[in-house]
PDB file of C-alpha atoms in Angstrom:
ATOM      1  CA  UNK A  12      -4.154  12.216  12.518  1.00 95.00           C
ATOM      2  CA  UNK A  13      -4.889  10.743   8.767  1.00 98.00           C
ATOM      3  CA  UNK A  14      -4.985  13.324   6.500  1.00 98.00           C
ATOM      4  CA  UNK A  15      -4.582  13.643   2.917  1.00 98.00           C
ATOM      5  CA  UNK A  16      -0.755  13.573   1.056  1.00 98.00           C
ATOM      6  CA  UNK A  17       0.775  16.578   0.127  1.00 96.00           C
ATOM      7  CA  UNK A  18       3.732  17.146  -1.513  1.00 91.00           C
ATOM      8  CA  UNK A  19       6.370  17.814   1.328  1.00 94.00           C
ATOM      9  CA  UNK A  20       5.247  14.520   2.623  1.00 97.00           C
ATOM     10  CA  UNK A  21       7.554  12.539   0.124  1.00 97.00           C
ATOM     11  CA  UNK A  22      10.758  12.669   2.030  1.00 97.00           C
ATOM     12  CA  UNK A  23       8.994  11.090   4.524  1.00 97.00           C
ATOM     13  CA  UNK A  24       7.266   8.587   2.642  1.00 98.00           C
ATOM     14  CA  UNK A  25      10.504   7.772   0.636  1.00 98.00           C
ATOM     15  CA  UNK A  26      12.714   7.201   3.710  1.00 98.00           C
ATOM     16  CA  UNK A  27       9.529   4.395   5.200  1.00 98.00           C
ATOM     17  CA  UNK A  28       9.442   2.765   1.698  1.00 98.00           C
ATOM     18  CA  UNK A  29      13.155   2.688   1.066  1.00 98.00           C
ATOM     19  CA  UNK A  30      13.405   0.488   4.353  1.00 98.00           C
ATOM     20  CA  UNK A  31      11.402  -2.093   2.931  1.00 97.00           C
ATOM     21  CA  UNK A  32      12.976  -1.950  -0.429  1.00 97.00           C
ATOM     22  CA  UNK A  33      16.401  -3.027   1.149  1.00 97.00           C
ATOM     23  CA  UNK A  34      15.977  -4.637   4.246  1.00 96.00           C
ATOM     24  CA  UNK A  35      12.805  -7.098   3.803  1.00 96.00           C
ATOM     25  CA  UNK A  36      10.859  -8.645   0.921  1.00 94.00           C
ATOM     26  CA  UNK A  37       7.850  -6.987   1.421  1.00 95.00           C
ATOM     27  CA  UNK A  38       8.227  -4.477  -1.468  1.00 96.00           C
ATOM     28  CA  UNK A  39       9.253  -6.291  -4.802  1.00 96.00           C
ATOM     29  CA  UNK A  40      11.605  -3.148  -5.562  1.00 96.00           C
ATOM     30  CA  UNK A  41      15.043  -4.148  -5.308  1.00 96.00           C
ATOM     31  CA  UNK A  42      16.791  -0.150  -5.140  1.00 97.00           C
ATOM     32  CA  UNK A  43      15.736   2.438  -2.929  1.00 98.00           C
ATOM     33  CA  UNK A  44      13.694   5.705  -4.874  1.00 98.00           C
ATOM     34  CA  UNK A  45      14.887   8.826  -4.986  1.00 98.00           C
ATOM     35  CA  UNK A  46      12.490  11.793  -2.826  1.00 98.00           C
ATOM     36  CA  UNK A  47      12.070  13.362  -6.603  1.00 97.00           C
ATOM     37  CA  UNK A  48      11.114   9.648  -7.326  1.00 98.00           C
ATOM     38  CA  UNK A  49       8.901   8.969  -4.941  1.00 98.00           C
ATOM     39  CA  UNK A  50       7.243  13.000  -5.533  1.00 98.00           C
ATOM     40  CA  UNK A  51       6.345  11.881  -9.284  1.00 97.00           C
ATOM     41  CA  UNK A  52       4.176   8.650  -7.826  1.00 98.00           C
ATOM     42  CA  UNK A  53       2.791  10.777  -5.505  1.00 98.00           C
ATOM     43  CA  UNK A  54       1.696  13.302  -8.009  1.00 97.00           C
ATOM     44  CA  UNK A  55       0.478  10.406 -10.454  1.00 97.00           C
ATOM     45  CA  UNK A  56      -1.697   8.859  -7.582  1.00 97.00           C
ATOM     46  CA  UNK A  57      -2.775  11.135  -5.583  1.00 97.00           C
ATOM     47  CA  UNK A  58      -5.226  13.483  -7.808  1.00 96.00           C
ATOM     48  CA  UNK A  59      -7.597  10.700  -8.913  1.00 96.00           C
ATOM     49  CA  UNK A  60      -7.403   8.191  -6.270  1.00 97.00           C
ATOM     50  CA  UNK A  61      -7.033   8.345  -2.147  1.00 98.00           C
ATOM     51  CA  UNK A  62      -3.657   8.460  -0.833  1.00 98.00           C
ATOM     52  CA  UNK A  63      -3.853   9.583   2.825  1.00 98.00           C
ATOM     53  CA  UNK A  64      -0.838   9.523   5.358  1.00 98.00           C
ATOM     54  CA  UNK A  65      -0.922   9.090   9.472  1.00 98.00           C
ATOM     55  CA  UNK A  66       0.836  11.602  10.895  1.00 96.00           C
ATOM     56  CA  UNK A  67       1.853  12.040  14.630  1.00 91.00           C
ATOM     57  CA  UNK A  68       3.842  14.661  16.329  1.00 88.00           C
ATOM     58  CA  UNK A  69       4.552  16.504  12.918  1.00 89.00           C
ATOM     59  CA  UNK A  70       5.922  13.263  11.859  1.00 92.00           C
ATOM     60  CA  UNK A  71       4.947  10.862   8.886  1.00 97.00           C
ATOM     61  CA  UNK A  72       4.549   7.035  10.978  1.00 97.00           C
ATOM     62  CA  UNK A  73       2.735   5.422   7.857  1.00 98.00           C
ATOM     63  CA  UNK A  74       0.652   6.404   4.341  1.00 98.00           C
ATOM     64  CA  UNK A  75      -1.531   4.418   2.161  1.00 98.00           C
ATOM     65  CA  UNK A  76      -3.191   5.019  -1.351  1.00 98.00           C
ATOM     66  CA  UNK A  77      -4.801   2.936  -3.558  1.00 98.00           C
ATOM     67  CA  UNK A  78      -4.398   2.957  -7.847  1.00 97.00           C
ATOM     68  CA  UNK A  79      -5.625   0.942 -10.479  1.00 97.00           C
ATOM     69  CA  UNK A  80      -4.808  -2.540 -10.439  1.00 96.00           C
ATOM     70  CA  UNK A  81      -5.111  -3.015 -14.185  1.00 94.00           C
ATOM     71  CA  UNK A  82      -4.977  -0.986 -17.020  1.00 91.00           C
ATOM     72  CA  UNK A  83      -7.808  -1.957 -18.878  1.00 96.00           C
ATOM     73  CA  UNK A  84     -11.316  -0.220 -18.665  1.00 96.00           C
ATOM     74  CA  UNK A  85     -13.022  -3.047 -17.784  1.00 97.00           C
ATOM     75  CA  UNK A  86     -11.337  -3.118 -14.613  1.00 97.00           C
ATOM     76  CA  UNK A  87     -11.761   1.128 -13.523  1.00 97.00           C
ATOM     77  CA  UNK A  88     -13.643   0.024 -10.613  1.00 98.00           C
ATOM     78  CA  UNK A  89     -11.417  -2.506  -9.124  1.00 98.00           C
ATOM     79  CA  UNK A  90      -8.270  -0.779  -7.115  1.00 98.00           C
ATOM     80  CA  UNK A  91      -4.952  -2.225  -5.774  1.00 98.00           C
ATOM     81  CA  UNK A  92      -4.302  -0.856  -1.945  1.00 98.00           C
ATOM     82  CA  UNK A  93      -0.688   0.162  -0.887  1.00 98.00           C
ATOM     83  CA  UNK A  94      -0.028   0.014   2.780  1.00 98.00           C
ATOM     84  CA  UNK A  95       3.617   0.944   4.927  1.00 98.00           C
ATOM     85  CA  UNK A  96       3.961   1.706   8.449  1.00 98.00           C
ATOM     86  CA  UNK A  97       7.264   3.233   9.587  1.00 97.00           C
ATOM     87  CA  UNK A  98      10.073   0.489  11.165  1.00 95.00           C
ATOM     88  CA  UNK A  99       9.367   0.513  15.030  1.00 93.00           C
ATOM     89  CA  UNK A 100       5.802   1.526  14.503  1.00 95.00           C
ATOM     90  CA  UNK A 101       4.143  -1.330  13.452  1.00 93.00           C
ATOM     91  CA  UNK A 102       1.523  -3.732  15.667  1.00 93.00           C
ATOM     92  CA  UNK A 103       0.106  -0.441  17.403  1.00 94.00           C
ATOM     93  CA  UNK A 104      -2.963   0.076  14.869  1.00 95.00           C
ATOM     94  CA  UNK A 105      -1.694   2.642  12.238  1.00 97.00           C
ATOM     95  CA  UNK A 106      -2.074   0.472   9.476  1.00 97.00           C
ATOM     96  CA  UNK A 107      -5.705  -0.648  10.362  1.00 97.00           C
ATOM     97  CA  UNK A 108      -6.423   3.251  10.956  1.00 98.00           C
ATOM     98  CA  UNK A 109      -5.328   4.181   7.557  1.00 98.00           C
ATOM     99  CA  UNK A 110      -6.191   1.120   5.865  1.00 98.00           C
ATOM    100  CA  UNK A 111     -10.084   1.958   7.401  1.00 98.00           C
ATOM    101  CA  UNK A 112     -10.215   5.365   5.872  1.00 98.00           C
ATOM    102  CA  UNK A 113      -8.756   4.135   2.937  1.00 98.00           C
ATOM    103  CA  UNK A 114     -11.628   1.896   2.457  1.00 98.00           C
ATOM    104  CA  UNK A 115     -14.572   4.063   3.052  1.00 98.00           C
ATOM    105  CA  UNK A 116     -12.502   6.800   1.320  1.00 97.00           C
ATOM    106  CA  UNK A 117     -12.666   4.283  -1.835  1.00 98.00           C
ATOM    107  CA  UNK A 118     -16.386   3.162  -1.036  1.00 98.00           C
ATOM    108  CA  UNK A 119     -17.334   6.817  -1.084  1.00 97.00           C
ATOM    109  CA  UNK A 120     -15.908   7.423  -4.614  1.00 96.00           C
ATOM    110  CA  UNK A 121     -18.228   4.524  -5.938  1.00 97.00           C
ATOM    111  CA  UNK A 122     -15.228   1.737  -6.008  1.00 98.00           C
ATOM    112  CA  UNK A 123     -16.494  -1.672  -6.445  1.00 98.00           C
ATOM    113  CA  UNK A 124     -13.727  -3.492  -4.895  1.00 98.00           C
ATOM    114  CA  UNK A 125     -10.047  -3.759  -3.370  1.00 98.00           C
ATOM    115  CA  UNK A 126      -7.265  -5.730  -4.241  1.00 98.00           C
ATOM    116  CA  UNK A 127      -4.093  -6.528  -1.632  1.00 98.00           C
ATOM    117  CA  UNK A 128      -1.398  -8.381  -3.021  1.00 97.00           C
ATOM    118  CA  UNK A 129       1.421  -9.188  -0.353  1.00 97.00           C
ATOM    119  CA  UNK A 130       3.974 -11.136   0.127  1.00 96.00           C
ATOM    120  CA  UNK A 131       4.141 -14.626   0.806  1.00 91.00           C
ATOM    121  CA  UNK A 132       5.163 -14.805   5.002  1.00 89.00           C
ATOM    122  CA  UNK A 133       3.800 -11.296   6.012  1.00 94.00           C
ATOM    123  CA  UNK A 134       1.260 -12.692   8.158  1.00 95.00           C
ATOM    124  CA  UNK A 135       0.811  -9.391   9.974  1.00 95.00           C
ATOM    125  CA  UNK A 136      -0.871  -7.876   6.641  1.00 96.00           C
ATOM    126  CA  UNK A 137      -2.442 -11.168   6.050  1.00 96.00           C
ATOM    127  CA  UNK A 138      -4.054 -11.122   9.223  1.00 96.00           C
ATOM    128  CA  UNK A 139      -4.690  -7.095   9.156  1.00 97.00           C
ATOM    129  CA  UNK A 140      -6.193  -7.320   6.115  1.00 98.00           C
ATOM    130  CA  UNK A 141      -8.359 -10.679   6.874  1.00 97.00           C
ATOM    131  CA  UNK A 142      -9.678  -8.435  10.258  1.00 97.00           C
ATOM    132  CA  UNK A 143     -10.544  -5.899   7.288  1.00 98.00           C
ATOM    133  CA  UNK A 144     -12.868  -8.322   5.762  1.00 97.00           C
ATOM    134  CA  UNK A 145     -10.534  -9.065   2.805  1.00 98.00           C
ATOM    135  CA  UNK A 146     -10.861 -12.659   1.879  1.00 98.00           C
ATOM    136  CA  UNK A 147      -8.321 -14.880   0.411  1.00 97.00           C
ATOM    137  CA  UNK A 148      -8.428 -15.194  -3.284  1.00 97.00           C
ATOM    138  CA  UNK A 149      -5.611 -16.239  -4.794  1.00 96.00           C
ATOM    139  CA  UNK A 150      -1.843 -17.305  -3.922  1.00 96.00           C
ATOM    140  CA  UNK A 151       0.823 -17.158  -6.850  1.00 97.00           C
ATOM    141  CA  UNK A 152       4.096 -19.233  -5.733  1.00 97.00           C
ATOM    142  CA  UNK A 153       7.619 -18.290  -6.576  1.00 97.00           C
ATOM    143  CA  UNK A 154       7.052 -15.331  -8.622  1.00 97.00           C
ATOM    144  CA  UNK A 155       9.537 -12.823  -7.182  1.00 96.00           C
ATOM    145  CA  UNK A 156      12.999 -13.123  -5.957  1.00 96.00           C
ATOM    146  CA  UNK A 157      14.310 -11.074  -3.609  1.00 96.00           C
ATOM    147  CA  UNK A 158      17.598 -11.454  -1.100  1.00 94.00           C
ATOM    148  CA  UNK A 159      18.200 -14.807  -2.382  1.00 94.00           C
ATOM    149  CA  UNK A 160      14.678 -15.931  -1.939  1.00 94.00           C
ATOM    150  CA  UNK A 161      11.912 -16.971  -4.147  1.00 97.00           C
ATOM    151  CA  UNK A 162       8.914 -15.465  -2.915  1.00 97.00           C
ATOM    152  CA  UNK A 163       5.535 -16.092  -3.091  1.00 97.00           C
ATOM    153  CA  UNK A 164       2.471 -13.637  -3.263  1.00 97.00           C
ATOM    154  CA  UNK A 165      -1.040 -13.973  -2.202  1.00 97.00           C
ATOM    155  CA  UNK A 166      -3.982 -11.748  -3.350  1.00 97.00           C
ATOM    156  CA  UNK A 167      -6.670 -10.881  -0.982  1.00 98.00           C
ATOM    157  CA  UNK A 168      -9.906  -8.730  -2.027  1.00 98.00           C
ATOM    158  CA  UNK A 169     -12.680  -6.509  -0.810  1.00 98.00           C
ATOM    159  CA  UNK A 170     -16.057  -6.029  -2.158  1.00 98.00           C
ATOM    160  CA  UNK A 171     -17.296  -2.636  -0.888  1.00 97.00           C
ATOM    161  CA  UNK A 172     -20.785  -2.527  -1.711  1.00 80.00           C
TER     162      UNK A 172
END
């Protein structure tokens, strides 16, 4: 079921985030976040833009939201998209799932158009959000380091209407 975050939903998210802090170079984070942390994001997101969550068996597998991806006016149609499906979960469709309502969720609200930036090497989101109709748009090389690694990031974008 993909339903809406709520507040007791941040322990959850926190302990599927804080994997990817420390144990891949998918997040750019480098130390895990606190629940109380992760509850302020939530609360800073969540009442102006989509941030929905998959839950199955009474259990948080994965969440998504999207925020503004720049500060300036100009851009207030444009959002970034935030995806994370729980270790062990992944490659069984909750991503897709909530990255789908995330979309129409965002085209619903009069959003012009998504932006995913991941990390250089994550072909599963590449190709999950290329099946999304996300194109391609930009790649930026060696702008992170992480684990020892310079890392690369490539932007992919949506127009929804």
């Amino acid at each position: 079921m993909i339903r809406y975050v709520r507040n007791n939903d941040a322990a959850d998210i926190t302990r599927i985030y804080n994997y990817y802090i420390t144990e891949t170079d998918i997040s750019f984070e480098t130390e895990p976040v606190s629940i109380e942390e992760m509850r302020k994001r939530i609360n800073a997101v969540s009442p102006d833009f989509p941030y929905l969550v998959f839950e199955s068996d009474g259990e948080i597998a994965g969440y998504c939201y999207a925020h503004p991806w720049k500060e300036r006016a100009a851009y207030r149609l444009t959002l970034e998209t935030t995806v994370y499906v729980e270790k062990g979960k992944t490659g069984k469709g909750i991503g897709r799932q909530l990255m789908l309502k995330l979309i129409n969720e965002c085209r619903a609200k009069g959003f012009h158009a998504l932006v995913a930036c991941i990390t250089g090497g994550n072909v599963p989101s590449c190709r999950m959000h290329a099946s999304l109709g996300f194109q391609r748009v930009s790649q930026f090389s060696e702008v992170g380091f992480k684990h020892g690694r310079l890392l690369d990031v490539t932007d992919y974008e949506l127009i929804l209407q």
